[in-house]
CSV table of C-alpha atoms in Angstrom, one decimal:
chain,number,residue,atom,x,y,z
A,133,UNK,CA,-2.3,-65.6,4.9
A,134,UNK,CA,0.8,-64.2,3.3
A,135,UNK,CA,0.9,-66.9,0.7
A,136,UNK,CA,-2.6,-66.2,-0.6
A,137,UNK,CA,-1.6,-62.6,-1.4
A,138,UNK,CA,1.5,-63.6,-3.2
A,139,UNK,CA,-0.2,-65.6,-5.9
A,140,UNK,CA,-1.7,-62.8,-8.1
A,141,UNK,CA,1.6,-60.9,-8.1
A,142,UNK,CA,3.7,-63.9,-9.0
A,143,UNK,CA,1.3,-65.0,-11.8
A,144,UNK,CA,1.2,-61.4,-13.2
A,145,UNK,CA,5.0,-61.4,-13.2
A,146,UNK,CA,5.2,-64.8,-14.8
A,147,UNK,CA,3.0,-63.7,-17.8
A,148,UNK,CA,5.1,-60.6,-18.2
A,149,UNK,CA,2.5,-57.9,-17.1
A,150,UNK,CA,5.2,-56.1,-15.1
A,151,UNK,CA,3.3,-52.9,-14.4
A,152,UNK,CA,0.4,-54.7,-12.8
A,153,UNK,CA,2.8,-57.1,-11.0
A,154,UNK,CA,4.6,-54.1,-9.5
A,155,UNK,CA,1.5,-52.7,-8.0
A,156,UNK,CA,0.5,-56.2,-6.7
A,157,UNK,CA,3.9,-56.6,-5.1
A,158,UNK,CA,3.5,-53.1,-3.5
A,159,UNK,CA,0.2,-54.3,-2.1
A,160,UNK,CA,1.9,-57.4,-0.7
A,161,UNK,CA,4.4,-55.1,0.9
A,162,UNK,CA,1.6,-52.9,2.3
A,163,UNK,CA,-0.3,-55.9,3.7
A,164,UNK,CA,2.6,-58.0,5.0
A,165,UNK,CA,3.4,-58.1,8.7
A,166,UNK,CA,6.6,-60.1,8.5
A,167,UNK,CA,9.8,-58.3,7.5
A,168,UNK,CA,10.9,-61.2,5.3
A,169,UNK,CA,7.6,-60.9,3.3
A,170,UNK,CA,8.0,-57.2,3.0
A,171,UNK,CA,11.5,-57.5,1.7
A,172,UNK,CA,10.6,-60.3,-0.7
A,173,UNK,CA,7.8,-58.1,-2.1
A,174,UNK,CA,10.1,-55.2,-2.7
A,175,UNK,CA,12.7,-57.4,-4.2
A,176,UNK,CA,10.2,-58.8,-6.8
A,177,UNK,CA,8.8,-55.3,-7.4
A,178,UNK,CA,12.4,-54.2,-8.3
A,179,UNK,CA,12.6,-57.2,-10.7
A,180,UNK,CA,9.4,-55.8,-12.4
A,181,UNK,CA,11.0,-52.4,-13.0
A,182,UNK,CA,14.3,-53.9,-14.0
A,183,UNK,CA,12.4,-55.9,-16.7
A,184,UNK,CA,10.7,-52.6,-17.8
A,185,UNK,CA,14.1,-51.0,-18.1
A,186,UNK,CA,13.5,-48.4,-15.3
A,187,UNK,CA,16.8,-49.0,-13.5
A,188,UNK,CA,16.8,-45.9,-11.4
A,189,UNK,CA,13.3,-46.8,-10.1
A,190,UNK,CA,14.3,-50.4,-9.5
A,191,UNK,CA,17.3,-49.1,-7.5
A,192,UNK,CA,15.2,-46.9,-5.3
A,193,UNK,CA,12.8,-49.8,-4.5
A,194,UNK,CA,15.8,-52.0,-3.6
A,195,UNK,CA,17.1,-49.3,-1.3
A,196,UNK,CA,13.7,-49.2,0.4
A,197,UNK,CA,14.0,-52.9,1.0
A,198,UNK,CA,17.5,-52.6,2.4
A,199,UNK,CA,16.5,-49.8,4.8
A,200,UNK,CA,14.0,-52.2,6.5
A,201,UNK,CA,16.9,-53.7,8.3
A,202,UNK,CA,17.5,-57.2,9.6
A,203,UNK,CA,20.6,-58.7,8.0
A,204,UNK,CA,19.3,-61.9,6.4
A,205,UNK,CA,19.7,-63.7,3.1
A,206,UNK,CA,17.2,-61.4,1.4
A,207,UNK,CA,19.3,-58.5,2.2
A,208,UNK,CA,22.3,-60.0,0.4
A,209,UNK,CA,20.1,-60.4,-2.7
A,210,UNK,CA,18.8,-56.8,-2.3
A,211,UNK,CA,22.4,-55.5,-2.1
A,212,UNK,CA,23.3,-57.5,-5.2
A,213,UNK,CA,20.4,-56.1,-7.0
A,214,UNK,CA,21.4,-52.5,-5.9
A,215,UNK,CA,24.8,-53.1,-7.6
A,216,UNK,CA,23.3,-54.5,-10.8
A,217,UNK,CA,20.6,-51.8,-11.1
A,218,UNK,CA,23.0,-48.9,-10.5
A,219,UNK,CA,25.3,-50.4,-13.1
A,220,UNK,CA,22.4,-50.7,-15.6
A,221,UNK,CA,21.4,-47.1,-14.8
A,222,UNK,CA,25.0,-46.1,-15.9
A,223,UNK,CA,26.0,-44.7,-12.5
A,224,UNK,CA,29.5,-46.2,-11.9
A,225,UNK,CA,30.2,-44.2,-8.8
A,226,UNK,CA,27.1,-45.6,-7.1
A,227,UNK,CA,28.1,-49.1,-8.3
A,228,UNK,CA,31.4,-48.8,-6.5
A,229,UNK,CA,29.9,-47.4,-3.3
A,230,UNK,CA,27.2,-50.1,-3.2
A,231,UNK,CA,29.9,-52.8,-3.7
A,232,UNK,CA,31.8,-51.4,-0.8
A,233,UNK,CA,28.7,-51.5,1.4
A,234,UNK,CA,28.0,-55.1,0.3
A,235,UNK,CA,31.6,-56.0,1.2
A,236,UNK,CA,31.2,-54.4,4.6
A,237,UNK,CA,28.0,-56.3,5.5
A,238,UNK,CA,28.7,-59.6,3.7
A,239,UNK,CA,32.5,-59.9,3.4
A,240,UNK,CA,32.7,-63.6,2.6
A,241,UNK,CA,29.8,-63.8,0.1
A,242,UNK,CA,30.7,-60.7,-1.9
A,243,UNK,CA,34.4,-61.6,-2.3
A,244,UNK,CA,33.5,-65.0,-3.7
A,245,UNK,CA,30.9,-63.6,-6.1
A,246,UNK,CA,32.3,-63.4,-9.6
A,247,UNK,CA,29.5,-61.2,-10.9
A,248,UNK,CA,30.2,-58.6,-8.3
A,249,UNK,CA,33.9,-58.6,-9.2
A,250,UNK,CA,33.1,-58.2,-12.9
A,251,UNK,CA,30.8,-55.3,-12.2
A,252,UNK,CA,33.4,-53.7,-9.9
A,253,UNK,CA,36.0,-53.9,-12.7
A,254,UNK,CA,33.6,-52.4,-15.3
A,255,UNK,CA,32.6,-49.6,-13.0
A,256,UNK,CA,36.2,-48.7,-12.1
A,257,UNK,CA,37.0,-48.7,-15.8
A,258,UNK,CA,34.1,-46.4,-16.4
A,259,UNK,CA,35.4,-44.0,-13.8
A,260,UNK,CA,38.9,-44.3,-15.4
A,261,UNK,CA,40.4,-45.5,-12.1
A,262,UNK,CA,43.0,-47.6,-13.8
A,263,UNK,CA,45.2,-48.4,-10.8
A,264,UNK,CA,42.4,-49.7,-8.7
A,265,UNK,CA,41.0,-51.7,-11.6
A,266,UNK,CA,44.4,-53.2,-12.3
A,267,UNK,CA,44.9,-54.1,-8.7
A,268,UNK,CA,41.5,-55.8,-8.5
A,269,UNK,CA,42.1,-57.7,-11.7
A,270,UNK,CA,45.5,-58.9,-10.4
A,271,UNK,CA,44.0,-60.3,-7.3
A,272,UNK,CA,41.1,-62.0,-9.1
A,273,UNK,CA,42.9,-63.1,-12.3
A,274,UNK,CA,42.0,-66.7,-11.7
A,275,UNK,CA,38.4,-66.0,-12.9
A,276,UNK,CA,39.6,-65.0,-16.3
A,277,UNK,CA,42.6,-67.2,-16.5
A,278,UNK,CA,45.0,-64.5,-17.4
A,279,UNK,CA,48.5,-64.1,-16.1
A,280,UNK,CA,49.8,-60.9,-14.4
A,281,UNK,CA,52.2,-60.1,-17.3
A,282,UNK,CA,49.3,-59.9,-19.7
A,283,UNK,CA,47.4,-57.6,-17.2
A,284,UNK,CA,50.3,-55.2,-17.1
A,285,UNK,CA,50.3,-55.0,-20.9
A,286,UNK,CA,46.6,-54.3,-21.0
A,287,UNK,CA,46.8,-51.4,-18.5
A,288,UNK,CA,50.0,-50.0,-19.8
A,289,UNK,CA,48.2,-49.0,-23.1
A,290,UNK,CA,45.0,-47.9,-21.5
A,291,UNK,CA,46.7,-45.4,-19.1
A,292,UNK,CA,48.2,-43.6,-22.2
A,293,UNK,CA,44.7,-42.7,-23.4
A,294,UNK,CA,44.3,-39.0,-22.4
A,295,UNK,CA,40.7,-38.5,-21.4
A,296,UNK,CA,39.4,-35.1,-22.0
A,297,UNK,CA,37.8,-33.4,-19.0
A,298,UNK,CA,34.6,-31.6,-20.0
A,299,UNK,CA,34.9,-29.2,-17.1
A,300,UNK,CA,38.4,-28.2,-18.2
A,301,UNK,CA,37.2,-27.6,-21.8
A,302,UNK,CA,34.5,-25.3,-20.3
A,303,UNK,CA,37.0,-23.4,-18.2
A,304,UNK,CA,39.3,-22.9,-21.1
A,305,UNK,CA,36.5,-21.6,-23.3
A,306,UNK,CA,35.6,-19.0,-20.7
A,307,UNK,CA,39.0,-17.4,-21.0
A,308,UNK,CA,39.8,-18.1,-24.6
A,309,UNK,CA,36.8,-18.8,-26.8
A,310,UNK,CA,37.4,-21.4,-29.4
A,311,UNK,CA,40.4,-22.9,-27.7
A,312,UNK,CA,38.1,-25.1,-25.6
A,313,UNK,CA,36.8,-26.7,-28.8
A,314,UNK,CA,40.3,-27.3,-30.0
A,315,UNK,CA,41.1,-29.0,-26.7
A,316,UNK,CA,38.0,-31.2,-27.1
A,317,UNK,CA,39.3,-32.4,-30.4
A,318,UNK,CA,37.4,-30.2,-33.0
A,319,UNK,CA,40.4,-28.2,-34.2
A,320,UNK,CA,38.8,-26.5,-37.2
A,321,UNK,CA,35.6,-25.6,-35.4
A,322,UNK,CA,37.8,-24.1,-32.7
A,323,UNK,CA,39.8,-22.1,-35.1
A,324,UNK,CA,36.7,-20.7,-36.8
A,325,UNK,CA,35.1,-19.8,-33.5
A,326,UNK,CA,38.2,-18.1,-32.2
A,327,UNK,CA,38.6,-16.1,-35.5
A,328,UNK,CA,35.0,-14.8,-35.3
A,329,UNK,CA,35.4,-14.0,-31.6
A,330,UNK,CA,38.6,-12.1,-32.2
A,331,UNK,CA,37.1,-10.1,-35.0
A,332,UNK,CA,34.1,-9.0,-32.8
A,333,UNK,CA,36.4,-8.1,-30.0
A,334,UNK,CA,38.6,-6.0,-32.4
A,335,UNK,CA,35.5,-4.1,-33.5
A,336,UNK,CA,34.5,-3.3,-30.0
A,337,UNK,CA,38.0,-2.4,-29.0
A,338,UNK,CA,38.3,0.0,-32.0
A,339,UNK,CA,35.1,1.8,-30.8
A,340,UNK,CA,36.5,2.2,-27.2
A,341,UNK,CA,39.9,3.4,-28.6
A,342,UNK,CA,38.0,6.1,-30.5
A,343,UNK,CA,36.3,7.3,-27.3
A,344,UNK,CA,39.6,7.3,-25.5
A,345,UNK,CA,41.3,9.2,-28.3
A,346,UNK,CA,38.5,11.8,-28.3
A,347,UNK,CA,39.0,12.3,-24.6
A,348,UNK,CA,42.8,12.3,-24.7
A,349,UNK,CA,43.2,13.9,-28.1
A,350,UNK,CA,43.6,12.0,-31.4
A,351,UNK,CA,47.2,12.0,-32.3
A,352,UNK,CA,47.0,13.6,-35.7
B,118,UNK,CA,-44.1,-70.1,13.1
B,119,UNK,CA,-41.0,-68.5,14.4
B,120,UNK,CA,-39.0,-69.5,11.3
B,121,UNK,CA,-39.9,-66.7,8.9
B,122,UNK,CA,-39.0,-64.1,11.5
B,123,UNK,CA,-35.7,-65.9,12.2
B,124,UNK,CA,-34.9,-66.2,8.5
B,125,UNK,CA,-35.7,-62.6,7.9
B,126,UNK,CA,-33.6,-61.6,10.9
B,127,UNK,CA,-30.6,-63.6,9.6
B,128,UNK,CA,-31.0,-62.3,6.0
B,129,UNK,CA,-30.9,-58.7,7.3
B,130,UNK,CA,-27.9,-59.5,9.4
B,131,UNK,CA,-26.1,-61.1,6.5
B,132,UNK,CA,-26.9,-58.2,4.2
B,133,UNK,CA,-25.7,-55.7,6.8
B,134,UNK,CA,-22.6,-57.7,7.2
B,135,UNK,CA,-22.0,-57.7,3.4
B,136,UNK,CA,-22.5,-54.0,3.0
B,137,UNK,CA,-20.3,-53.2,6.0
B,138,UNK,CA,-17.7,-55.6,4.7
B,139,UNK,CA,-17.9,-53.9,1.3
B,140,UNK,CA,-17.4,-50.6,3.0
B,141,UNK,CA,-14.5,-51.6,5.2
B,142,UNK,CA,-12.9,-53.5,2.2
B,143,UNK,CA,-13.0,-50.2,0.2
B,144,UNK,CA,-11.6,-48.2,3.0
B,145,UNK,CA,-8.7,-50.7,3.0
B,146,UNK,CA,-8.3,-50.0,-0.7
B,147,UNK,CA,-8.2,-46.2,0.0
B,148,UNK,CA,-5.6,-46.8,2.7
B,149,UNK,CA,-3.4,-48.6,0.1
B,150,UNK,CA,-3.9,-45.8,-2.5
B,151,UNK,CA,-2.9,-43.2,0.1
B,152,UNK,CA,0.2,-45.3,0.9
B,153,UNK,CA,1.0,-45.2,-2.9
B,154,UNK,CA,0.5,-41.4,-2.8
B,155,UNK,CA,2.9,-41.1,0.1
B,156,UNK,CA,5.7,-43.0,-1.6
B,157,UNK,CA,4.9,-41.0,-4.8
B,158,UNK,CA,4.0,-43.9,-7.0
B,159,UNK,CA,1.3,-42.1,-8.8
B,160,UNK,CA,1.3,-44.2,-11.9
B,161,UNK,CA,0.9,-47.3,-9.8
B,162,UNK,CA,-2.1,-45.6,-8.0
B,163,UNK,CA,-3.8,-45.0,-11.4
B,164,UNK,CA,-3.2,-48.6,-12.5
B,165,UNK,CA,-4.5,-50.0,-9.2
B,166,UNK,CA,-7.6,-47.7,-9.2
B,167,UNK,CA,-8.5,-48.7,-12.7
B,168,UNK,CA,-8.0,-52.4,-11.9
B,169,UNK,CA,-10.5,-52.3,-8.9
B,170,UNK,CA,-13.0,-50.0,-10.5
B,171,UNK,CA,-15.2,-52.8,-11.7
B,172,UNK,CA,-15.2,-54.4,-8.3
B,173,UNK,CA,-16.5,-51.3,-6.5
B,174,UNK,CA,-19.2,-49.9,-8.7
B,175,UNK,CA,-20.9,-48.3,-5.7
B,176,UNK,CA,-17.8,-46.3,-4.8
B,177,UNK,CA,-17.1,-45.2,-8.4
B,178,UNK,CA,-17.2,-41.5,-7.4
B,179,UNK,CA,-14.4,-42.1,-4.8
B,180,UNK,CA,-12.4,-43.9,-7.4
B,181,UNK,CA,-12.8,-41.1,-10.0
B,182,UNK,CA,-11.8,-38.6,-7.3
B,183,UNK,CA,-8.7,-40.6,-6.4
B,184,UNK,CA,-7.8,-41.0,-10.1
B,185,UNK,CA,-8.1,-37.3,-10.4
B,186,UNK,CA,-5.9,-36.8,-7.3
B,187,UNK,CA,-3.2,-39.1,-8.7
B,188,UNK,CA,-3.0,-37.1,-12.0
B,189,UNK,CA,-3.1,-33.9,-10.0
B,190,UNK,CA,-0.2,-35.0,-7.7
B,191,UNK,CA,1.7,-36.0,-10.8
B,192,UNK,CA,1.2,-32.3,-11.9
B,193,UNK,CA,-0.8,-33.5,-15.0
B,194,UNK,CA,-3.5,-30.9,-14.5
B,195,UNK,CA,-5.0,-31.5,-18.0
B,196,UNK,CA,-5.6,-35.1,-17.2
B,197,UNK,CA,-6.9,-34.5,-13.7
B,198,UNK,CA,-9.8,-32.2,-14.7
B,199,UNK,CA,-12.0,-34.8,-16.4
B,200,UNK,CA,-11.8,-37.1,-13.4
B,201,UNK,CA,-12.9,-34.4,-11.0
B,202,UNK,CA,-15.7,-33.4,-13.2
B,203,UNK,CA,-17.0,-37.0,-13.4
B,204,UNK,CA,-17.7,-37.0,-9.6
B,205,UNK,CA,-21.4,-36.8,-9.0
B,206,UNK,CA,-22.2,-38.1,-5.6
B,207,UNK,CA,-24.4,-37.6,-2.6
B,208,UNK,CA,-21.3,-37.7,-0.4
B,209,UNK,CA,-21.1,-34.0,0.3
B,210,UNK,CA,-17.4,-34.0,1.4
B,211,UNK,CA,-16.3,-35.9,-1.7
B,212,UNK,CA,-18.4,-33.7,-4.0
B,213,UNK,CA,-17.1,-30.5,-2.5
B,214,UNK,CA,-13.5,-31.7,-2.7
B,215,UNK,CA,-13.8,-32.7,-6.3
B,216,UNK,CA,-15.5,-29.4,-7.3
B,217,UNK,CA,-12.8,-27.4,-5.5
B,218,UNK,CA,-10.0,-29.3,-7.2
B,219,UNK,CA,-11.7,-29.0,-10.5
B,220,UNK,CA,-12.0,-25.3,-10.3
B,221,UNK,CA,-8.4,-24.9,-9.0
B,222,UNK,CA,-7.2,-27.0,-12.0
B,223,UNK,CA,-9.2,-24.8,-14.4
B,224,UNK,CA,-7.7,-21.7,-12.9
B,225,UNK,CA,-4.3,-23.2,-13.3
B,226,UNK,CA,-5.0,-23.9,-17.0
B,227,UNK,CA,-6.4,-20.3,-17.3
B,228,UNK,CA,-10.0,-21.6,-18.1
B,229,UNK,CA,-11.2,-18.9,-15.8
B,230,UNK,CA,-14.9,-19.0,-16.8
B,231,UNK,CA,-15.1,-22.7,-16.1
B,232,UNK,CA,-13.5,-22.2,-12.7
B,233,UNK,CA,-15.8,-19.3,-11.7
B,234,UNK,CA,-19.0,-21.1,-12.8
B,235,UNK,CA,-18.0,-24.3,-10.9
B,236,UNK,CA,-17.5,-22.2,-7.8
B,237,UNK,CA,-20.7,-20.1,-8.2
B,238,UNK,CA,-22.8,-23.3,-8.6
B,239,UNK,CA,-21.3,-24.9,-5.5
B,240,UNK,CA,-24.0,-25.0,-2.8
B,241,UNK,CA,-23.0,-26.0,0.7
B,242,UNK,CA,-24.2,-25.5,4.3
B,243,UNK,CA,-20.9,-26.4,5.7
B,244,UNK,CA,-19.3,-23.2,7.1
B,245,UNK,CA,-15.7,-24.1,6.3
B,246,UNK,CA,-16.5,-25.1,2.8
B,247,UNK,CA,-18.5,-21.9,2.3
B,248,UNK,CA,-15.6,-19.8,3.4
B,249,UNK,CA,-13.2,-21.9,1.2
B,250,UNK,CA,-15.6,-21.2,-1.7
B,251,UNK,CA,-15.4,-17.5,-1.1
B,252,UNK,CA,-11.6,-17.6,-1.0
B,253,UNK,CA,-11.4,-19.5,-4.2
B,254,UNK,CA,-13.8,-17.1,-5.9
B,255,UNK,CA,-11.9,-14.1,-4.6
B,256,UNK,CA,-8.7,-15.6,-6.1
B,257,UNK,CA,-10.4,-16.3,-9.4
B,258,UNK,CA,-11.7,-12.7,-9.7
B,259,UNK,CA,-8.2,-11.4,-9.0
B,260,UNK,CA,-6.8,-13.7,-11.7
B,261,UNK,CA,-9.2,-12.2,-14.2
B,262,UNK,CA,-8.6,-8.8,-12.8
B,263,UNK,CA,-12.3,-8.2,-12.0
B,264,UNK,CA,-11.5,-5.8,-9.2
B,265,UNK,CA,-15.2,-4.8,-8.6
B,266,UNK,CA,-16.2,-8.5,-8.2
B,267,UNK,CA,-13.4,-9.0,-5.8
B,268,UNK,CA,-14.4,-5.9,-3.8
B,269,UNK,CA,-18.0,-7.3,-3.5
B,270,UNK,CA,-16.8,-10.6,-2.1
B,271,UNK,CA,-14.0,-9.4,0.1
B,272,UNK,CA,-16.2,-8.4,3.0
B,273,UNK,CA,-17.6,-11.9,3.1
B,274,UNK,CA,-14.2,-13.4,3.8
B,275,UNK,CA,-13.9,-14.2,7.5
B,276,UNK,CA,-10.7,-14.1,9.5
B,277,UNK,CA,-11.8,-17.0,11.7
B,278,UNK,CA,-10.4,-19.9,9.8
B,279,UNK,CA,-6.7,-20.7,10.3
B,280,UNK,CA,-6.4,-22.5,7.0
B,281,UNK,CA,-7.7,-19.6,5.0
B,282,UNK,CA,-6.3,-16.6,7.0
B,283,UNK,CA,-2.9,-16.3,5.2
B,284,UNK,CA,-4.4,-16.8,1.8
B,285,UNK,CA,-7.1,-14.2,2.4
B,286,UNK,CA,-4.5,-11.6,3.6
B,287,UNK,CA,-2.3,-12.2,0.6
B,288,UNK,CA,-5.3,-11.9,-1.8
B,289,UNK,CA,-6.1,-8.5,-0.2
B,290,UNK,CA,-2.5,-7.3,-0.8
B,291,UNK,CA,-2.6,-8.5,-4.4
B,292,UNK,CA,-5.9,-6.5,-4.9
B,293,UNK,CA,-4.2,-3.4,-3.5
B,294,UNK,CA,-1.2,-3.9,-5.9
B,295,UNK,CA,-3.5,-4.3,-8.8
B,296,UNK,CA,-5.5,-1.2,-7.9
B,297,UNK,CA,-2.3,0.9,-7.6
B,298,UNK,CA,-0.9,-0.4,-10.9
B,299,UNK,CA,0.0,2.6,-13.1
B,300,UNK,CA,-1.2,2.3,-16.7
B,301,UNK,CA,1.7,3.1,-19.0
B,302,UNK,CA,1.1,4.2,-22.5
B,303,UNK,CA,3.1,2.6,-25.3
B,304,UNK,CA,3.0,5.8,-27.4
B,305,UNK,CA,4.6,7.8,-24.5
B,306,UNK,CA,7.3,5.2,-24.3
B,307,UNK,CA,8.0,5.6,-28.0
B,308,UNK,CA,8.2,9.4,-27.7
B,309,UNK,CA,10.5,9.2,-24.7
B,310,UNK,CA,12.8,6.8,-26.6
B,311,UNK,CA,12.9,9.1,-29.7
B,312,UNK,CA,14.1,12.0,-27.5
B,313,UNK,CA,16.6,10.0,-25.3
B,314,UNK,CA,17.2,6.4,-26.5
B,315,UNK,CA,16.6,4.0,-23.6
B,316,UNK,CA,14.4,6.4,-21.6
B,317,UNK,CA,11.3,4.7,-23.0
B,318,UNK,CA,12.5,1.4,-21.7
B,319,UNK,CA,13.0,2.9,-18.2
B,320,UNK,CA,9.5,4.4,-18.3
B,321,UNK,CA,8.1,0.9,-19.2
B,322,UNK,CA,9.8,-0.5,-16.1
B,323,UNK,CA,13.0,-2.1,-17.4
B,324,UNK,CA,15.7,0.2,-16.1
B,325,UNK,CA,18.7,-2.1,-16.8
B,326,UNK,CA,17.7,-2.5,-20.5
B,327,UNK,CA,17.1,1.2,-20.8
B,328,UNK,CA,20.5,2.2,-19.4
B,329,UNK,CA,22.4,-0.4,-21.6
B,330,UNK,CA,20.7,0.8,-24.8
B,331,UNK,CA,21.5,4.4,-23.8
B,332,UNK,CA,25.2,3.4,-23.4
B,333,UNK,CA,25.2,1.6,-26.8
B,334,UNK,CA,23.6,4.6,-28.6
B,335,UNK,CA,26.1,7.0,-27.0
B,336,UNK,CA,28.9,4.8,-28.3
B,337,UNK,CA,27.5,4.4,-31.8
B,338,UNK,CA,26.4,8.0,-32.0
B,339,UNK,CA,29.9,9.1,-31.1
B,340,UNK,CA,31.4,6.9,-33.7
B,341,UNK,CA,29.1,8.3,-36.4
B,342,UNK,CA,29.8,11.9,-35.3
B,343,UNK,CA,33.6,11.3,-35.3
B,344,UNK,CA,33.3,9.8,-38.8
B,345,UNK,CA,31.2,12.8,-40.0
B,346,UNK,CA,33.7,15.3,-38.6
B,347,UNK,CA,36.9,13.7,-39.6
B,348,UNK,CA,36.0,12.0,-42.9
B,349,UNK,CA,33.0,13.9,-44.2
B,350,UNK,CA,29.4,13.0,-45.0
B,351,UNK,CA,30.2,10.9,-48.1
B,352,UNK,CA,32.9,8.8,-46.5
B,353,UNK,CA,32.4,5.0,-46.2
B,354,UNK,CA,33.2,5.2,-42.5
B,355,UNK,CA,30.4,7.6,-41.8
B,356,UNK,CA,28.0,5.7,-44.0
B,357,UNK,CA,28.6,2.5,-42.1
B,358,UNK,CA,28.5,3.9,-38.6
B,359,UNK,CA,25.7,6.2,-39.4
B,360,UNK,CA,23.5,3.5,-40.8
B,361,UNK,CA,24.3,1.2,-37.8
B,362,UNK,CA,23.3,4.0,-35.5
B,363,UNK,CA,20.0,4.7,-37.4
B,364,UNK,CA,19.2,1.0,-37.3
B,365,UNK,CA,19.6,0.8,-33.6
B,366,UNK,CA,17.8,4.1,-33.0
B,367,UNK,CA,14.7,3.0,-34.9
B,368,UNK,CA,14.7,-0.5,-33.3
B,369,UNK,CA,15.0,1.2,-29.9
B,370,UNK,CA,11.8,3.2,-30.5
B,371,UNK,CA,9.9,0.2,-31.7
B,372,UNK,CA,11.0,-2.1,-28.9
B,373,UNK,CA,10.2,0.5,-26.3
B,374,UNK,CA,6.6,0.7,-27.4
B,375,UNK,CA,6.4,-3.1,-27.3
B,376,UNK,CA,8.1,-3.4,-24.0
B,377,UNK,CA,5.3,-1.6,-22.1
B,378,UNK,CA,2.9,-4.4,-22.9
B,379,UNK,CA,5.6,-7.1,-22.4
B,380,UNK,CA,6.5,-5.9,-19.0
B,381,UNK,CA,2.9,-5.7,-18.0
B,382,UNK,CA,2.3,-9.2,-19.1
B,383,UNK,CA,5.3,-10.4,-17.2
B,384,UNK,CA,3.9,-8.8,-14.0
B,385,UNK,CA,0.5,-10.4,-14.5
B,386,UNK,CA,2.2,-13.7,-15.0
B,387,UNK,CA,4.1,-13.5,-11.7
B,388,UNK,CA,0.9,-12.4,-9.9
B,389,UNK,CA,-0.9,-15.4,-11.4
B,390,UNK,CA,1.7,-17.8,-10.1
B,391,UNK,CA,1.6,-16.3,-6.6
B,392,UNK,CA,-2.2,-16.5,-6.5
B,393,UNK,CA,-2.2,-20.1,-7.6
B,394,UNK,CA,0.2,-21.0,-4.8
B,395,UNK,CA,-1.9,-19.2,-2.2
B,396,UNK,CA,-5.1,-20.9,-3.5
B,397,UNK,CA,-3.4,-24.3,-3.3
B,398,UNK,CA,-2.4,-24.1,0.3
B,399,UNK,CA,-5.9,-24.2,1.9
B,400,UNK,CA,-6.9,-27.1,-0.5
B,401,UNK,CA,-3.9,-29.1,0.7
B,402,UNK,CA,-4.7,-28.3,4.3
B,403,UNK,CA,-8.4,-29.1,4.2
B,404,UNK,CA,-8.5,-32.0,1.8
B,405,UNK,CA,-5.2,-33.5,2.7
B,406,UNK,CA,-2.9,-35.5,0.5
B,407,UNK,CA,-5.3,-37.9,-1.1
B,408,UNK,CA,-8.3,-38.6,1.2
């Protein structure tokens, strides 16, 4: 009974009609009684949205599948897809947490999976966590065939890159307008901005000074 | 010959089976569409409904209604209205539901005349639907500020229906607020602002703006006065500060006259939003999330 429902969805997927295939897979999910069929349906639905480039959507569908429970081989696939989709959605912090979950539930399979290692390295680099990234690369350097000396060289130069923190630029700008821009790297724009701000403040201060002198007595 | 009777009997049985099957098959489809609504996959619902529309020609009205609901739940009110208006069915519940949603959407889009005419032409013997109709009409009249029409319909609103009680009470309080609304004159605001800069704004309702322009004018006026006293009327200092003050003074009078109307429109806008929320609640309660 389950197999008959799968045909239309799979054929739609095969010809590339991903929107219609996604709905067909959701219907498979809705009508399936077995957990494994439900998970398979959701997995393939996530493939549809991955193909359409809607990575956040695909990730949410995969999470639905994982939440069904029952640790079987489909779950490993779903967890892997969670990692891939969150990376494609450019959310490196989620990539790292999904990898940790995958390692918790499937320790052997995830440590031997090269793709997961690569995604882990890429995500850690995106988050600028150089130490963790270097450590991981050292342990897994066999995949790439590099020696540990070369790895040290690589990371020595990258840690010198001073990444600018946007929050810090914002905070500096609150106190000293224009300086935030200089910090971000646009020195001339920052200089112009601070000059204009300073001129306006001077104008206002002059007005206040006049009021104070009136009250206190203008020193003739 | 018993055979013709037997054959006719079987034919009727088979036809009945087919029509019942068609009905139960369609109710399976609506269950699936409701499931899609629950997981908030509204686009998928639209795609699915369009794909099965040719298969269920008899149930086309239900399909149009559900298509309208999927656009509505996506908050695409413009796209929802045409679907609701297409529903033309003998199924009274379905028809009433689509008329109610259609008029609600028209109110949302500020097509008030369409909304009112849909409601006025809605005939029903069902007591709950009749009361819902009165509530929606009362809301529409308040949205168009037709206080007299609201007053004529208000006595007909019954307190017996739990789903409508709160809405009816809130509509009554809105009508009281509208009746007590003081009409402010822009000319008066301008005159006030000419005497004391900023007072016109306070009269219009924006106290904060009024006080800050008063403060600004005091400062600039003082600068100009100092310049006049210390440097004389021909000095550049007086000319600059004097002209800045005059500019702000004239602008203040002009913006005070405008702010009366602006503030009133802001008030109407917030009342509009509140009324729409209150009209939506009974619709959601009575017609559910996609039946």
